[in-house]
Coordinates of C-alpha atoms in Angstrom, one line a residue:
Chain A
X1 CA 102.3 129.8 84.7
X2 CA 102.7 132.2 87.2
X3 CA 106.4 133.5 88.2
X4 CA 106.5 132.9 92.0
X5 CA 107.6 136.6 93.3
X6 CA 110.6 134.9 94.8
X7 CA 112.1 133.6 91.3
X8 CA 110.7 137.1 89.7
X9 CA 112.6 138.7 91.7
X10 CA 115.5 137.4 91.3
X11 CA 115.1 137.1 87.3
X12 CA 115.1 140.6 87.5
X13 CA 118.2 141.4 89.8
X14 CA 119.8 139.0 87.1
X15 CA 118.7 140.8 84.1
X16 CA 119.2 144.3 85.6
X17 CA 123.1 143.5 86.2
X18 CA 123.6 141.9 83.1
X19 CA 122.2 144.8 81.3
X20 CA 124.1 147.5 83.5
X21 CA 127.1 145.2 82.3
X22 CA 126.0 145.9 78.4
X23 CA 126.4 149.1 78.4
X24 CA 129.6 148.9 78.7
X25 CA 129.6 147.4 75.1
X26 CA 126.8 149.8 73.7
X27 CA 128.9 152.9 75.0
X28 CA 131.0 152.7 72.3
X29 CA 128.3 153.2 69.8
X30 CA 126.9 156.2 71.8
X31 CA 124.1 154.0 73.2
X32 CA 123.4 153.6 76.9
X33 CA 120.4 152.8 78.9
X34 CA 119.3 154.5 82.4
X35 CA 118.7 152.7 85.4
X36 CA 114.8 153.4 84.8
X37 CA 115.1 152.3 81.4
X38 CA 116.7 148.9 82.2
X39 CA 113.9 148.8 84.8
X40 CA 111.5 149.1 82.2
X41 CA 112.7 146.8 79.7
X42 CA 113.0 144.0 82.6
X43 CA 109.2 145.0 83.4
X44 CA 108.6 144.5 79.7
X45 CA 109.9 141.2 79.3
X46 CA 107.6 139.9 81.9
X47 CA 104.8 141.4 80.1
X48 CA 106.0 140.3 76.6
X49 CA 106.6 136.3 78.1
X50 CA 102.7 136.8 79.4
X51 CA 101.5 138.3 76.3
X52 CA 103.2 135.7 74.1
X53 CA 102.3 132.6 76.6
X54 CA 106.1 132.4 77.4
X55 CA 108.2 131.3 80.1
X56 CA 112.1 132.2 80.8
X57 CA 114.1 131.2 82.8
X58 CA 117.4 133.0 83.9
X59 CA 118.1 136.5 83.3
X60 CA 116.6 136.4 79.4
X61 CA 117.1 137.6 75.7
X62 CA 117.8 141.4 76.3
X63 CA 121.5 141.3 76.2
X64 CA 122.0 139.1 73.5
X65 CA 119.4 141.4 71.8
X66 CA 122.0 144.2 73.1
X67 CA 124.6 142.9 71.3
X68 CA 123.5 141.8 68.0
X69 CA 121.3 145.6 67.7
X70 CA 124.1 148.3 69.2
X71 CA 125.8 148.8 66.0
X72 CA 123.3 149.3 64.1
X73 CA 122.9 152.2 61.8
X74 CA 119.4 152.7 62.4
X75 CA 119.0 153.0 66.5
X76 CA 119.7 156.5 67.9
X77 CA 119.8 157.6 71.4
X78 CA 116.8 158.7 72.3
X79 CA 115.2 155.4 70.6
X80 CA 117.2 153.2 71.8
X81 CA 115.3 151.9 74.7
X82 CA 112.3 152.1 72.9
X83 CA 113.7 149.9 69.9
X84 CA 114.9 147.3 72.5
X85 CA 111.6 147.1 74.2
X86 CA 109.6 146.5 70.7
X87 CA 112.2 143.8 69.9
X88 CA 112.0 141.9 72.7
X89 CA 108.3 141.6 72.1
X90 CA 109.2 140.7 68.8
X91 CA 111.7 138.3 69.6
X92 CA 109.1 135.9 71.8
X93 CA 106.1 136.6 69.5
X94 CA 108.5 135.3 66.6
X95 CA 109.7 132.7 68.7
X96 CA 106.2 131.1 68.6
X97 CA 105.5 132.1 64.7
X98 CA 108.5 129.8 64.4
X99 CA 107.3 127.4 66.5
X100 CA 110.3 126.9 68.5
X101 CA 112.6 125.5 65.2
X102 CA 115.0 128.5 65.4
X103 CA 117.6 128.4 68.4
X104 CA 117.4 131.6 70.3
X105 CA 120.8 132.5 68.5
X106 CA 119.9 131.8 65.2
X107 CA 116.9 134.0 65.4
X108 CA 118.7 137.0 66.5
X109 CA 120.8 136.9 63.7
X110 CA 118.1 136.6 61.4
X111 CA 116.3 139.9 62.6
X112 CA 119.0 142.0 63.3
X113 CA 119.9 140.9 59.2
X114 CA 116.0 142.1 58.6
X115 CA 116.2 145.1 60.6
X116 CA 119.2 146.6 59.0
X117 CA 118.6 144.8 55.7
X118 CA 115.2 144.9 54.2
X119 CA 113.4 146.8 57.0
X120 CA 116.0 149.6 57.3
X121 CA 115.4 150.2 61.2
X122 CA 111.2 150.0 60.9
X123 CA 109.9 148.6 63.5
X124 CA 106.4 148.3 62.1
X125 CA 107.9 146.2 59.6
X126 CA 109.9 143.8 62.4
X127 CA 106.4 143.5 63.7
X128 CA 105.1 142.1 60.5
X129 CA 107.8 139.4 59.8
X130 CA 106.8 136.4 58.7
X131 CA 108.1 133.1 59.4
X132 CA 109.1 132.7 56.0
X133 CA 111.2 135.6 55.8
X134 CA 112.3 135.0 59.3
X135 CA 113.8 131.3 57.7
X136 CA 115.0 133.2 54.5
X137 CA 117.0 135.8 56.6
X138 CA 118.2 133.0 58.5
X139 CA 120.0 131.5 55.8
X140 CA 121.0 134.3 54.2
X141 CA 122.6 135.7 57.4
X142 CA 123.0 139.6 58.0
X143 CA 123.1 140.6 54.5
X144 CA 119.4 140.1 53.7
X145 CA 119.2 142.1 50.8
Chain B
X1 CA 98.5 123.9 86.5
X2 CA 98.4 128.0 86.1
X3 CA 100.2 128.4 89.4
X4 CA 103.6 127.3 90.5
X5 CA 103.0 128.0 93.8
X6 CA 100.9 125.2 94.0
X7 CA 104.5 123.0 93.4
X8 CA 104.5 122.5 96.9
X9 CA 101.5 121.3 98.1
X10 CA 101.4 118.9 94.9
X11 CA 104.5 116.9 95.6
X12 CA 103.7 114.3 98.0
X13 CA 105.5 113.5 101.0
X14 CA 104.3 111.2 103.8
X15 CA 100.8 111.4 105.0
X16 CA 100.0 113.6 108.2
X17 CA 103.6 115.8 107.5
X18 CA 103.4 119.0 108.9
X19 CA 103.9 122.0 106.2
X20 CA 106.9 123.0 105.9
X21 CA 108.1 126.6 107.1
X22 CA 108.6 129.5 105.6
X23 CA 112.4 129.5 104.7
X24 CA 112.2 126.0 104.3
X25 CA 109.4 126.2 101.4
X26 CA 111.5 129.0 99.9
X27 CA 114.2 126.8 99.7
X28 CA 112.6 124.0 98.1
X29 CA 110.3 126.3 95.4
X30 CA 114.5 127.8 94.4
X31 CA 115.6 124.5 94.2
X32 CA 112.8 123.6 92.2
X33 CA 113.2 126.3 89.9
X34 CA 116.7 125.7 89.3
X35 CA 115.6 121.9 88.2
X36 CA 112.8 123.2 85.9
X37 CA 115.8 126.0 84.3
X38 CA 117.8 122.1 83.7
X39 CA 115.1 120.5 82.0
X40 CA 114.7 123.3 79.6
X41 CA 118.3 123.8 78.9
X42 CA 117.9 119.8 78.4
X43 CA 115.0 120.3 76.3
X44 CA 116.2 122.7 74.3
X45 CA 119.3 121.6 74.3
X46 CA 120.5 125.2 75.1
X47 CA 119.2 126.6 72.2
X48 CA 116.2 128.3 74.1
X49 CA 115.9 130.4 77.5
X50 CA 112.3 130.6 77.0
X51 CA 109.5 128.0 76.2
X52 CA 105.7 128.0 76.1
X53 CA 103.7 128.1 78.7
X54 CA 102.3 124.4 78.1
X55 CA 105.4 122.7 77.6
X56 CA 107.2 124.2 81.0
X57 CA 104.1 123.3 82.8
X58 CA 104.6 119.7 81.1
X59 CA 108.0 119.6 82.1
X60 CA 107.3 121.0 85.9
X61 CA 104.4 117.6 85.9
X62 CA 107.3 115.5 84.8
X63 CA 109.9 116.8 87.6
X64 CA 107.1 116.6 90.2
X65 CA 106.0 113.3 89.8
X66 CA 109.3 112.1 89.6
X67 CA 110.6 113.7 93.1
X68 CA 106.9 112.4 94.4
X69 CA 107.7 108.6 93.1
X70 CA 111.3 109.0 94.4
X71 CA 109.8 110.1 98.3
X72 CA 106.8 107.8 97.8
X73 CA 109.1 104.6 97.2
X74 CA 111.7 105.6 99.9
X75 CA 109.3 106.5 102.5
X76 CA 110.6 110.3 102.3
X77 CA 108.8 113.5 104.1
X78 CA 109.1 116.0 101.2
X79 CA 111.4 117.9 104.0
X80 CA 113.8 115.1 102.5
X81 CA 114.1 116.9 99.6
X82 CA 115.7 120.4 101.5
X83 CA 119.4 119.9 102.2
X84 CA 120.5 118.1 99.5
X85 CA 121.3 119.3 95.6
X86 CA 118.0 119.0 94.1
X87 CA 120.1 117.8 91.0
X88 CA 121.2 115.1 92.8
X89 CA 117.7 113.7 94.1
X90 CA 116.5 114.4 91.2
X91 CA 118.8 112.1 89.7
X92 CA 118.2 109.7 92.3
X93 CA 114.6 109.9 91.3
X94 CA 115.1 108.7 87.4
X95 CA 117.1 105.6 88.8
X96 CA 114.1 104.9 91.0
X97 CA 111.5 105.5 87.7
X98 CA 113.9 103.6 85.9
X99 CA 113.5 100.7 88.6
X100 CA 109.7 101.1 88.1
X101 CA 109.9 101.0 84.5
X102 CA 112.0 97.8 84.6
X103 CA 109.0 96.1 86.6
X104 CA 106.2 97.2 84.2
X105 CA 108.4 95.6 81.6
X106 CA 108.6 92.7 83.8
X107 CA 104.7 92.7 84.4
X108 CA 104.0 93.1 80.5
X109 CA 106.3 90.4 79.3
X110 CA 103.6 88.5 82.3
X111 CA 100.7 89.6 80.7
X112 CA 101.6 88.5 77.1
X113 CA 101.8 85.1 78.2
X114 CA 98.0 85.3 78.9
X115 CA 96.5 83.6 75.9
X116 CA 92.3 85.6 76.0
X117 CA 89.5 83.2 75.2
X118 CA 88.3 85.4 72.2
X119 CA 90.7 88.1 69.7
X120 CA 89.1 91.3 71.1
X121 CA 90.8 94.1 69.6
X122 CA 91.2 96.1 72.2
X123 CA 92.8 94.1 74.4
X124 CA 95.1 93.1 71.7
X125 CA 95.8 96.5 70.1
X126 CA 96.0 97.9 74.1
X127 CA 98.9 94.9 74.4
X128 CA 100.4 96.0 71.4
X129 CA 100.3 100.1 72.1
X130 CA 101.6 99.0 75.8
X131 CA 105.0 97.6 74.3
X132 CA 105.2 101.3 72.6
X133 CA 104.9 103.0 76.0
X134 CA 108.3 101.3 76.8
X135 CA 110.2 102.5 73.7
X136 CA 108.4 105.7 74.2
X137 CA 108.5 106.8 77.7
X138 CA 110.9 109.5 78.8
X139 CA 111.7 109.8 82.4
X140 CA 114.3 112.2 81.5
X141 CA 111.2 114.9 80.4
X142 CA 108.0 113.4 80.5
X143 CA 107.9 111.0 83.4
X144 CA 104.4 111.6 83.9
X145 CA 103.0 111.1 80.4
X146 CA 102.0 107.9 79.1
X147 CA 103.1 107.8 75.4
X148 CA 100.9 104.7 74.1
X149 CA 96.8 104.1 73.6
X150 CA 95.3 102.5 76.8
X151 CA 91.9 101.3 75.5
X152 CA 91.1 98.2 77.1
X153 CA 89.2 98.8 80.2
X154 CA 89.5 96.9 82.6
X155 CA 86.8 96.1 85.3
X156 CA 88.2 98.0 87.8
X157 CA 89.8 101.0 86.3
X158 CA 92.7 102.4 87.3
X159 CA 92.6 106.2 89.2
X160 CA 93.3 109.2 86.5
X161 CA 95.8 110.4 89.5
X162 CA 98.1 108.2 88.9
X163 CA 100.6 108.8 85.6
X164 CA 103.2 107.7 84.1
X165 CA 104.9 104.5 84.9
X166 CA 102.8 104.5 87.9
X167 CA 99.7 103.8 86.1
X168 CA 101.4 101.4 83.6
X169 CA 102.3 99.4 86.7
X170 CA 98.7 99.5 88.0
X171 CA 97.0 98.8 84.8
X172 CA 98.8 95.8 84.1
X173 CA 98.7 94.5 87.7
X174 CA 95.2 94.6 87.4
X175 CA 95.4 93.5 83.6
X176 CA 97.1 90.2 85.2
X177 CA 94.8 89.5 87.9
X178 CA 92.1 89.4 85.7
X179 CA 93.7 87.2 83.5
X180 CA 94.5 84.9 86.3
X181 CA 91.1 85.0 86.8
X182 CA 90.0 84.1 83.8
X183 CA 92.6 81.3 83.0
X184 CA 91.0 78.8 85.8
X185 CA 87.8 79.0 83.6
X186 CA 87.9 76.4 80.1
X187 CA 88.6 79.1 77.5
X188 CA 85.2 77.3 75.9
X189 CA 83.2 78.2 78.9
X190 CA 84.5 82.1 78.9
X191 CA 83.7 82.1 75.0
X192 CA 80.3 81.0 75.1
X193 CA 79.8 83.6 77.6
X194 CA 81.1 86.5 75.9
X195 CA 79.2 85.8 72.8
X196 CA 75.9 85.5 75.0
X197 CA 77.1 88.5 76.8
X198 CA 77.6 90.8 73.8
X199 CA 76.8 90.7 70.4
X200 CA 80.2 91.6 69.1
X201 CA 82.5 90.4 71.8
X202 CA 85.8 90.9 69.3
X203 CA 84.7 94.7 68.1
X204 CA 83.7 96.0 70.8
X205 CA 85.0 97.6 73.4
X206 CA 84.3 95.5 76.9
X207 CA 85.9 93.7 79.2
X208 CA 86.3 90.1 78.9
X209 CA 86.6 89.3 82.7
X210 CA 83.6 91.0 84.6
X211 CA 81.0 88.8 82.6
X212 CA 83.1 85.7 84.3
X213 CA 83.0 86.9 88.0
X214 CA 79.7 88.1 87.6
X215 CA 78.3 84.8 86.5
X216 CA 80.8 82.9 88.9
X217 CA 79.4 84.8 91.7
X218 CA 75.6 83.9 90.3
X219 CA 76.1 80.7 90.0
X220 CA 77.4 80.2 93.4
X221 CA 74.6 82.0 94.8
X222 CA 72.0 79.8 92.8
X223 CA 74.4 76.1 94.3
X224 CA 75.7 75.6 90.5
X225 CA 79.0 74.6 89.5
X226 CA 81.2 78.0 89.1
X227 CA 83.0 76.2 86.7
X228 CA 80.2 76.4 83.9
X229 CA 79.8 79.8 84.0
X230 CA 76.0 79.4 83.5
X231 CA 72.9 80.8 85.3
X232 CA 70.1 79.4 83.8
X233 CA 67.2 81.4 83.4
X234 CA 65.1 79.2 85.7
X235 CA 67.7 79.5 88.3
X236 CA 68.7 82.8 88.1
X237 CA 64.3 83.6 88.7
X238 CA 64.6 81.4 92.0
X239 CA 67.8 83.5 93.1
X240 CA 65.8 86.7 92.3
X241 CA 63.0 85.4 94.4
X242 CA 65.2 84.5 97.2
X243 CA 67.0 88.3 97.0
X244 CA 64.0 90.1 96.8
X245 CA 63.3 89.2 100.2
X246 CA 66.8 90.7 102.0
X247 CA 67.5 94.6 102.0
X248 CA 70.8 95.6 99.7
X249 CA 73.1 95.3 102.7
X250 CA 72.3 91.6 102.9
X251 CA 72.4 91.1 99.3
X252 CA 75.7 92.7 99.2
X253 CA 77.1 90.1 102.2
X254 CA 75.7 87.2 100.1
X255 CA 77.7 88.5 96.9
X256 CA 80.8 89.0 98.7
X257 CA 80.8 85.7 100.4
X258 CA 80.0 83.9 97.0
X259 CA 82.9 86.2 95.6
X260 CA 85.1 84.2 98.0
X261 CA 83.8 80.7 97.8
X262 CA 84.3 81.2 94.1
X263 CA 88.1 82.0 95.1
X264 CA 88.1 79.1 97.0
X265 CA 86.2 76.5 94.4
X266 CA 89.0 78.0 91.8
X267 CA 91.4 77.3 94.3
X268 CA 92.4 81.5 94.3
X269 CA 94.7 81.8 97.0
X270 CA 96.6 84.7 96.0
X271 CA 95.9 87.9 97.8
X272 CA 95.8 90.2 95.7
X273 CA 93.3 88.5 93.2
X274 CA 91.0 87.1 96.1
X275 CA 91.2 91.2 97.1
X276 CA 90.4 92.1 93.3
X277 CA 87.6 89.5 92.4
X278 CA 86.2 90.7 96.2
X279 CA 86.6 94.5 94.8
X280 CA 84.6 93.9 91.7
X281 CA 82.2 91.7 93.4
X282 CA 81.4 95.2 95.7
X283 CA 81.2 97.1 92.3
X284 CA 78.6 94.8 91.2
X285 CA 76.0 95.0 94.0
X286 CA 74.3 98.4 93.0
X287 CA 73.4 96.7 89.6
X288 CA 72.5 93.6 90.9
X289 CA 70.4 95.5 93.9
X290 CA 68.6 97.4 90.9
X291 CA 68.3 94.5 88.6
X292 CA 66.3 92.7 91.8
X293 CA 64.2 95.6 92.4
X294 CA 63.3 95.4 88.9
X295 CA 62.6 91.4 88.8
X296 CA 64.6 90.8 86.0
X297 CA 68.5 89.3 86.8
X298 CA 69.2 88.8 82.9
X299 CA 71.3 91.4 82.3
X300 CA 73.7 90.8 85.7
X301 CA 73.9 86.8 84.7
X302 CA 74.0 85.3 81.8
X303 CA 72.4 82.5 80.9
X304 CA 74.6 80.4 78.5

């Protein structure tokens, strides 16, 4: 389903403010995104939703993702955009490996508990997460090890 | 659908409406949007922002259908639907599918009455999965699905464009004028017929009322009584002789007069059958036109 340019535009004013507005939060960790940047992760998220046979409505994942990643231990500054970008793609392409079961909520929780936990900041292995871990994370909350 | 631009052009408003303008069409394709964003908050019960592709484009077929049934009934342009809070027609449109779906019920409840001359299965497992497309049906999400097995055709089957309750109320309109049709015959006399008519009348899947207007309209045509249902070889060779002789327009007037002296011998007053036995009449002359052309008539009527 295309995204009439009308709605995408908007959808992307949306997402652009809220995440101007989360770095605000991610400040305080030393973590901050440019104006390109949050242009490119919005772009991103487009791409990910058509990659993943996706669609969103409203301004999206990325600030939830925002908050549940900032204080991790294992994002720096100059990945930090980067490491947003490759787990939003995650986020949608695990949304489908879970076929839906897992509330968006519920699967944030469980890979920011991988991520810091049992993938100690590795993206490849984010990329690689099975549903079966995803569930196990899930229920074991943050402290996945 | 792979574009939601085409939202537009598929919900329909009255016939001959001019497009709407620019600004106006922007309006409506927000408003839209902002009813779709609903039904996946609904859906997911806010667990979700996103959903796959299929299942918005499921829901978008739902919401469009409904706002087309809620104009179509009302008489509405689809400007109709500009100016007011989409939420609100839209709500408006469930209480109107929710009228609809309260006359299919009605119109089922009718059509168990009907007693059919032989058990096809069918017809009776098609009456059975239709009482599950009332416990089933969401109007809510899926206005335009029909959540039951439809297998029983009918002789005059009902357009793939409509969906939903739509074509729930179509099918079984039809469903009852057929059995109307057949419940002036003896139950005997539409029995023998079936069994000469097929060779497994109960397993297979046919329809038990197009035999019985066929061979109505034959035996009008050959001055028999309509109420036996027969066309005896020996007449039906005569009525071949006597067709061979006309071109197909004229054989086609013959068969749609018989189609209505039938209506009138079984005392058919009604409408909407006299238009439906008239409409299947019309969808047997090509086979009846090539059945003369080949001299035999055995395979359009029956011989009991």
């Amino acid at each position: 389903m295309d995204m009439l340019p009308i709605i995408r535009r908007e959808q992307e004013r949306l997402a652009i403010a809220e995440l101007e507005g989360c770095n605000a939060l991610s400040e305080r960790y030393g973590l901050a995104l440019t104006e390109a940047q949050i242009v490119g992760l919005v772009n991103r998220r487009f791409e990910a939703l058509r990659d993943t046979g996706r669609l969103e409505l409203g301004s999206g994942v990325i600030s939830k993702l925002v908050y549940a990643f900032c204080d991790s231990p294992y994002i720096t500054r100059d990945e930090y955009a980067e490491t947003l970008a490759a787990l939003q793609d995650d986020f949608y392409a695990l949304k489908n490996e879970s076929e839906d079961m897992l509330s968006d909520d519920e699967l944030i929780e469980a890979m920011a508990g991988l991520f810091n936990g049992r993938a100690q900041g590795s993206l490849e292995y984010m990329e690689d997460v099975t549903f079966g871990e995803l569930c196990r994370a899930a229920r074991g909350g943050k402290n996945d090890e | 659908m792979t574009n939601d631009e085409a939202l537009i052009t598929v919900i329909g408003g009255e016939a001959g409406e001019p497009p709407l303008d620019e600004a106006d069409e922007a309006i409506l394709q927000r408003s839209l949007y902002r009813l779709l964003e609903k039904r996946v908050m609904y859906a997911t019960m806010g667990d979700s922002t996103s959903i796959r592709t299929e299942t918005a484009e499921e829901l978008l077929k739902s919401i469009i259908f409904a706002l087309s049934l809620y104009l179509r009934v009302n008489g509405l342009p689809r400007r109709a639907l500009i100016g007011r809070d989409i939420a609100e027609v839209f709500q408006d449109a469930i209480a109107c599918i929710e009228r609809e779906t309260k006359r299919a019920r009605a119109l089922y409840i009718r059509a168990l009455d009907y007693e059919p001359p032989i058990p096809n299965i069918s017809y009776r497992d098609t009456l059975r999965g239709l009482g599950e497309f009332f416990r089933r049906y969401d109007p809510r999400l899926m206005a335009h699905d029909i959540p039951c097995d439809i297998d029983y055709q009918l002789c005059l089957p009902v357009s793939d464009e409509l969906v939903g309750v739509s074509y729930v109320i179509e099918y079984l309109q039809r469903l009852i004028c057929e059995q109307a049709f057949l419940s002036r015959f003896a139950g005997e006399s539409v029995k023998r017929l079936l069994y000469k008519y097929c060779p497994d009348p109960v397993g297979l899947l046919i329809n038990l009322c197009e035999p019985a207007i066929a061979n109505a309209i034959g035996a009008k045509l050959t001055g028999l009584s309509v109420r036996s249902l027969d066309v005896p070889s020996d007449m039906a060779a005569r009525l071949l002789s006597s067709l061979a002789r006309i071109d197909s327009r004229n054989i086609a007037e013959k068969v749609d007069k018989a189609a209505m002296d039938v209506c009138d011998t079984m005392e058919i007053s009604d409408a909407g059958l006299r238009g439906y036995v008239a409409e299947v009449a019309r969808s047997l002359c090509p086979r009846l036109t090539a059945a003369v052309e080949g001299g035999d008539l055995s395979r359009v009527f029956i011989a009991l």
